[in-house]
């Protein structure tokens, strides 16, 4: 029933990745070279454990790239995308045109026919979305303006694939192999067979449908699914969404990656965004890994060892030419201070789209078989070198610019670092959040109850639905850059777990925590969380104060009594905490929790006395002293006006 | 070397131009204990035994505050009401403050000319400070003339800096006991006596 081969294959892929990726990460190159190396090792030229099927695996794994673009889209709100339109079309357009011209020129000078040179320029002008994004995000460079520009250009390239696919058959015709047109008619069926106007209409319709569905329908579906409380169904619905948009865009002739990117953008303002990210992230990671492994396994070393110098030279030349064209593009669009170097180094490789385009050109007979495999080798090697180029940027280029900048202009204050996250937005978190928002702070709110999320959203809160107890969720919410995390969830054991995890992974993050009771508070202290508030104490004291007023205290007297009690409680708590630390096991028994607590508190309280804080308002001693001086009985001198103290007999009850 | 305790009362320090600068200057003088009352007791719940202990171990007491309605902000008044207890600060057994020095450090919106008999405020700053003067006297302390920053609304940044510098020199002189011994009663402020 099960295909044993499948198990074996899966084991080989996973084993190779498990061994090589951590090693590659240790060297600072990031995961990509690790995967590639794993592919080379298990591939046909070293161990030979995997072979022919690796190409099929690669096609399957390309879905990882699609998922990655969906995630990038999620990070990009529509307004942000609109702001970057200049860099997408301007920079992207200029990059593709100049790179194509430069490469085509070089190819032509090396003796290729004009049509071949043009095809090569077009194919090699694209850069590898998978490698660039994976490497940049591992190095945390996606938010850098160089990284952002790189994303814009990659998006444009995704669009450019369509006209390139249309141009290649034309180049084949111009190329002079006379009977090409008859031999290989361009695929004209389905969507492509429709007239141009109708195609455009369809594209617009599908686009509108995606936007409408994403903005108005998706929320209800997610709420419905999340309400069922089944994690895997939620995952399934997210995958359905991604695959659906990929299928839809592929059907109308656009790249599936572009389709999912748009779906991501449309959902970027959705309250389930963080949950979507968390769900897709691991799947994307696995598929991308698989993709890189299959690229590594696809390297044809026989070809390489036949002409190692030629291939090495071509790879170097390609990288140099692309780097030059990218450098110029970056400078024209105002990138400076080393960001243009990052941009140019990051995009200086050829794309995995190249594989498809080369094999397409092959069937069109633009290139002969030999040239095609040569180009594919060059593409793969240029991809494999990218992480190395970025290490050069990190170790040489950036330090140089940092040193130069330190001499020239003062450092800018980083934009992030003012983020506040509230985890758990029920009765308790709501009050904390309202207070912060009322005072002009922006907060990111996470809650795991979809019903709350909906209601609060209606009143304009920025909320995200998600299981707060999952670390990935907090990471997606940006805990890395956060200034404060308010932990107000009701699940007390989970809250401790999260606090422990946060203290371990982000020791500098400030945590404000809600505690259920005294012992819960102590557990937080023990973890190093200092800003802790018991959820009931203050309210109970307030009610007690109002009771005192009813029982005959005047209002201020009752208020002072409550204040005194609160401060008295603080010193008791300090005492009790010391006690608790020494004698922990005694308290751990959950069943007797409250009575233990009561006994301990009352026991400690007995050793304390509430200091008579407001003694100065009590004039008994003054009156006594006065009476002794004058020889009168105090009663007869009750309206003493000595040294400006006006006594109206508001003595403490004592 | 004398030990100086500054009791500072300002309910909105984030909006202060003068006192934030004076406070910073004071904090940099060695031998000065700076107590920001509104920061220590945001709920007006003053820890009386602690404050009394602080008074015992210092030699010079400074009340630093803006001149709200010709007096101090509410928390400093609360401090006086609660901390200067009978039999601690005054009364037959209340001799803990005897022989210490006290003075006020204040800022006023109006210029010096405003605080004259003919001026808008009708009384001099020193006259307004009579309650502080008498409080110090009752507690057996010597009340020095006040350090006054006049016309605070119109001061330029560099003038504020000069005042801060001046204040620091006053604190140093108080600490090292190098102020000229004159008849304090004659001076309207201590400003002109600072070396």
Tab-separated table of N, CA and C in Angstrom, chain A residues 9-90:
chain	number	residue	atom	x	y	z
A	9	UNK	N	13.276	7.707	-0.083
A	9	UNK	CA	13.615	9.006	-0.670
A	9	UNK	C	13.478	10.111	0.373
A	10	UNK	N	12.341	10.101	1.057
A	10	UNK	CA	12.095	11.151	2.048
A	10	UNK	C	13.175	11.131	3.103
A	11	UNK	N	13.551	9.891	3.521
A	11	UNK	CA	14.580	9.775	4.540
A	11	UNK	C	15.899	10.367	4.066
A	12	UNK	N	16.245	10.072	2.820
A	12	UNK	CA	17.523	10.566	2.295
A	12	UNK	C	17.523	12.093	2.277
A	13	UNK	N	16.435	12.673	1.740
A	13	UNK	CA	16.361	14.137	1.662
A	13	UNK	C	16.459	14.766	3.048
A	14	UNK	N	15.664	14.211	3.963
A	14	UNK	CA	15.626	14.812	5.301
A	14	UNK	C	16.962	14.663	6.014
A	15	UNK	N	17.551	13.469	5.892
A	15	UNK	CA	18.824	13.213	6.566
A	15	UNK	C	19.893	14.175	6.062
A	16	UNK	N	19.954	14.329	4.739
A	16	UNK	CA	20.963	15.216	4.162
A	16	UNK	C	20.769	16.632	4.683
A	17	UNK	N	19.521	17.075	4.721
A	17	UNK	CA	19.249	18.442	5.174
A	17	UNK	C	19.605	18.595	6.645
A	18	UNK	N	19.217	17.606	7.446
A	18	UNK	CA	19.448	17.701	8.895
A	18	UNK	C	20.934	17.813	9.206
A	19	UNK	N	21.766	17.144	8.391
A	19	UNK	CA	23.203	17.195	8.674
A	19	UNK	C	23.850	18.470	8.125
A	20	UNK	N	23.558	18.797	6.869
A	20	UNK	CA	24.333	19.875	6.243
A	20	UNK	C	23.850	21.280	6.606
A	21	UNK	N	22.528	21.463	6.780
A	21	UNK	CA	22.034	22.829	6.995
A	21	UNK	C	22.580	23.456	8.278
A	22	UNK	N	22.541	22.734	9.421
A	22	UNK	CA	23.117	23.355	10.620
A	22	UNK	C	24.595	23.702	10.445
A	23	UNK	N	25.326	22.823	9.720
A	23	UNK	CA	26.746	23.105	9.484
A	23	UNK	C	26.910	24.399	8.694
A	24	UNK	N	26.090	24.531	7.636
A	24	UNK	CA	26.197	25.729	6.796
A	24	UNK	C	25.825	26.973	7.579
A	25	UNK	N	24.829	26.839	8.444
A	25	UNK	CA	24.417	28.008	9.238
A	25	UNK	C	25.547	28.432	10.169
A	26	UNK	N	26.263	27.443	10.721
A	26	UNK	CA	27.378	27.748	11.626
A	26	UNK	C	28.441	28.580	10.928
A	27	UNK	N	28.665	28.313	9.630
A	27	UNK	CA	29.705	29.055	8.924
A	27	UNK	C	29.263	30.458	8.568
A	28	UNK	N	27.993	30.798	8.810
A	28	UNK	CA	27.522	32.146	8.539
A	28	UNK	C	26.996	32.333	7.137
A	29	UNK	N	26.938	31.249	6.362
A	29	UNK	CA	26.464	31.372	4.984
A	29	UNK	C	24.945	31.304	4.902
A	30	UNK	N	24.285	30.870	5.956
A	30	UNK	CA	22.841	30.700	5.886
A	30	UNK	C	22.499	29.308	5.416
A	31	UNK	N	21.199	29.016	5.330
A	31	UNK	CA	20.776	27.642	5.079
A	31	UNK	C	20.916	27.229	3.621
A	32	UNK	N	20.877	28.206	2.702
A	32	UNK	CA	20.810	27.845	1.277
A	32	UNK	C	21.996	26.994	0.807
A	33	UNK	N	23.228	27.402	1.084
A	33	UNK	CA	24.344	26.553	0.648
A	33	UNK	C	24.285	25.169	1.276
A	34	UNK	N	23.750	25.102	2.507
A	34	UNK	CA	23.613	23.813	3.164
A	34	UNK	C	22.720	22.882	2.363
A	35	UNK	N	21.562	23.403	1.963
A	35	UNK	CA	20.638	22.604	1.157
A	35	UNK	C	21.282	22.203	-0.171
A	36	UNK	N	21.936	23.193	-0.820
A	36	UNK	CA	22.551	22.901	-2.113
A	36	UNK	C	23.588	21.797	-1.971
A	37	UNK	N	24.402	21.919	-0.919
A	37	UNK	CA	25.445	20.928	-0.677
A	37	UNK	C	24.824	19.554	-0.424
A	38	UNK	N	23.748	19.563	0.372
A	38	UNK	CA	23.052	18.296	0.629
A	38	UNK	C	22.616	17.684	-0.689
A	39	UNK	N	22.101	18.516	-1.590
A	39	UNK	CA	21.660	18.036	-2.892
A	39	UNK	C	22.812	17.445	-3.682
A	40	UNK	N	23.943	18.150	-3.661
A	40	UNK	CA	25.108	17.659	-4.402
A	40	UNK	C	25.537	16.301	-3.859
A	41	UNK	N	25.549	16.178	-2.524
A	41	UNK	CA	26.056	14.944	-1.913
A	41	UNK	C	25.168	13.742	-2.241
A	42	UNK	N	23.851	13.944	-2.129
A	42	UNK	CA	22.991	12.783	-2.398
A	42	UNK	C	22.707	12.641	-3.886
A	43	UNK	N	23.156	13.611	-4.681
A	43	UNK	CA	22.860	13.593	-6.112
A	43	UNK	C	23.662	12.559	-6.881
A	44	UNK	N	23.422	12.467	-8.176
A	44	UNK	CA	23.985	11.389	-8.997
A	44	UNK	C	25.513	11.393	-9.073
A	45	UNK	N	26.155	12.539	-8.760
A	45	UNK	CA	27.594	12.578	-9.001
A	45	UNK	C	28.421	12.257	-7.773
A	46	UNK	N	27.806	12.242	-6.579
A	46	UNK	CA	28.587	11.868	-5.402
A	46	UNK	C	28.104	10.527	-4.860
A	47	UNK	N	26.969	10.504	-4.187
A	47	UNK	CA	26.497	9.238	-3.635
A	47	UNK	C	25.518	8.523	-4.564
A	48	UNK	N	24.851	9.305	-5.382
A	48	UNK	CA	23.921	8.695	-6.324
A	48	UNK	C	22.661	8.146	-5.689
A	49	UNK	N	22.290	8.657	-4.537
A	49	UNK	CA	21.098	8.134	-3.859
A	49	UNK	C	19.817	8.623	-4.508
A	50	UNK	N	19.876	9.826	-5.054
A	50	UNK	CA	18.699	10.285	-5.794
A	50	UNK	C	19.144	10.601	-7.213
A	51	UNK	N	18.230	10.496	-8.123
A	51	UNK	CA	18.637	10.677	-9.507
A	51	UNK	C	17.593	11.398	-10.332
A	52	UNK	N	16.978	10.614	-11.211
A	52	UNK	CA	16.110	11.212	-12.219
A	52	UNK	C	14.933	11.993	-11.632
A	53	UNK	N	14.389	11.482	-10.521
A	53	UNK	CA	13.164	12.102	-10.038
A	53	UNK	C	13.400	13.483	-9.446
A	54	UNK	N	14.700	13.878	-9.309
A	54	UNK	CA	14.941	15.135	-8.622
A	54	UNK	C	14.344	16.314	-9.392
A	55	UNK	N	14.207	16.160	-10.696
A	55	UNK	CA	13.595	17.248	-11.468
A	55	UNK	C	12.117	17.380	-11.125
A	56	UNK	N	11.469	16.217	-10.971
A	56	UNK	CA	10.052	16.246	-10.583
A	56	UNK	C	9.905	16.854	-9.198
A	57	UNK	N	10.826	16.445	-8.312
A	57	UNK	CA	10.804	16.997	-6.963
A	57	UNK	C	10.947	18.505	-7.033
A	58	UNK	N	11.812	18.955	-7.945
A	58	UNK	CA	12.036	20.382	-8.046
A	58	UNK	C	10.749	21.115	-8.432
A	59	UNK	N	10.027	20.543	-9.393
A	59	UNK	CA	8.782	21.209	-9.802
A	59	UNK	C	7.787	21.271	-8.659
A	60	UNK	N	7.726	20.168	-7.910
A	60	UNK	CA	6.836	20.152	-6.753
A	60	UNK	C	7.270	21.202	-5.738
A	61	UNK	N	8.595	21.272	-5.526
A	61	UNK	CA	9.116	22.133	-4.470
A	61	UNK	C	9.047	23.605	-4.848
A	62	UNK	N	8.905	23.898	-6.128
A	62	UNK	CA	8.772	25.289	-6.534
A	62	UNK	C	7.571	25.947	-5.856
A	63	UNK	N	6.654	25.104	-5.402
A	63	UNK	CA	5.508	25.638	-4.660
A	63	UNK	C	5.970	26.390	-3.415
A	64	UNK	N	7.140	26.016	-2.901
A	64	UNK	CA	7.704	26.739	-1.762
A	64	UNK	C	7.930	28.207	-2.094
A	65	UNK	N	8.374	28.473	-3.331
A	65	UNK	CA	8.588	29.857	-3.772
A	65	UNK	C	7.253	30.595	-3.780
A	66	UNK	N	6.222	29.901	-4.238
A	66	UNK	CA	4.886	30.493	-4.276
A	66	UNK	C	4.442	30.879	-2.865
A	67	UNK	N	4.656	29.960	-1.930
A	67	UNK	CA	4.273	30.248	-0.541
A	67	UNK	C	5.070	31.422	0.011
A	68	UNK	N	6.340	31.478	-0.372
A	68	UNK	CA	7.181	32.554	0.127
A	68	UNK	C	6.641	33.909	-0.326
A	69	UNK	N	6.210	33.983	-1.572
A	69	UNK	CA	5.680	35.258	-2.055
A	69	UNK	C	4.373	35.609	-1.362
A	70	UNK	N	3.611	34.577	-1.020
A	70	UNK	CA	2.380	34.834	-0.250
A	70	UNK	C	2.734	35.500	1.080
A	71	UNK	N	3.770	34.968	1.733
A	71	UNK	CA	4.183	35.536	3.022
A	71	UNK	C	4.686	36.968	2.863
A	72	UNK	N	5.445	37.196	1.789
A	72	UNK	CA	5.938	38.561	1.548
A	72	UNK	C	4.754	39.495	1.332
A	73	UNK	N	3.760	39.016	0.590
A	73	UNK	CA	2.566	39.820	0.366
A	73	UNK	C	1.870	40.161	1.667
A	74	UNK	N	1.821	39.202	2.576
A	74	UNK	CA	1.186	39.437	3.880
A	74	UNK	C	1.863	40.562	4.646
A	75	UNK	N	3.181	40.695	4.435
A	75	UNK	CA	3.924	41.739	5.139
A	75	UNK	C	3.677	43.108	4.515
A	76	UNK	N	3.124	43.096	3.321
A	76	UNK	CA	3.065	44.344	2.572
A	76	UNK	C	1.628	44.828	2.479
A	77	UNK	N	1.308	45.860	3.234
A	77	UNK	CA	-0.041	46.387	3.159
A	77	UNK	C	-0.242	47.099	1.822
A	78	UNK	N	-1.492	47.113	1.336
A	78	UNK	CA	-1.754	47.718	0.026
A	78	UNK	C	-1.189	49.145	-0.083
A	79	UNK	N	-1.321	49.902	0.997
A	79	UNK	CA	-0.822	51.278	0.935
A	79	UNK	C	0.690	51.292	0.707
A	80	UNK	N	1.358	50.327	1.364
A	80	UNK	CA	2.813	50.235	1.226
A	80	UNK	C	3.179	49.838	-0.199
A	81	UNK	N	2.404	48.902	-0.741
A	81	UNK	CA	2.655	48.442	-2.104
A	81	UNK	C	2.494	49.606	-3.067
A	82	UNK	N	1.454	50.417	-2.832
A	82	UNK	CA	1.204	51.559	-3.703
A	82	UNK	C	2.378	52.527	-3.640
A	83	UNK	N	2.936	52.683	-2.444
A	83	UNK	CA	4.082	53.588	-2.292
A	83	UNK	C	5.295	53.061	-3.044
A	84	UNK	N	5.405	51.718	-3.174
A	84	UNK	CA	6.595	51.176	-3.813
A	84	UNK	C	6.414	50.996	-5.320
A	85	UNK	N	5.295	51.508	-5.880
A	85	UNK	CA	5.057	51.272	-7.304
A	85	UNK	C	6.188	51.815	-8.160
A	86	UNK	N	6.803	52.931	-7.722
A	86	UNK	CA	7.894	53.497	-8.518
A	86	UNK	C	9.078	52.558	-8.554
A	87	UNK	N	9.401	51.968	-7.401
A	87	UNK	CA	10.565	51.095	-7.418
A	87	UNK	C	10.238	49.778	-8.121
A	88	UNK	N	8.977	49.322	-8.062
A	88	UNK	CA	8.653	48.089	-8.782
A	88	UNK	C	8.799	48.308	-10.284
A	89	UNK	N	8.088	49.310	-10.800
A	89	UNK	CA	8.101	49.466	-12.257
A	89	UNK	C	9.344	50.208	-12.738
A	90	UNK	N	9.758	51.226	-11.987
A	90	UNK	CA	10.944	51.977	-12.398
A	90	UNK	C	12.207	51.154	-12.283
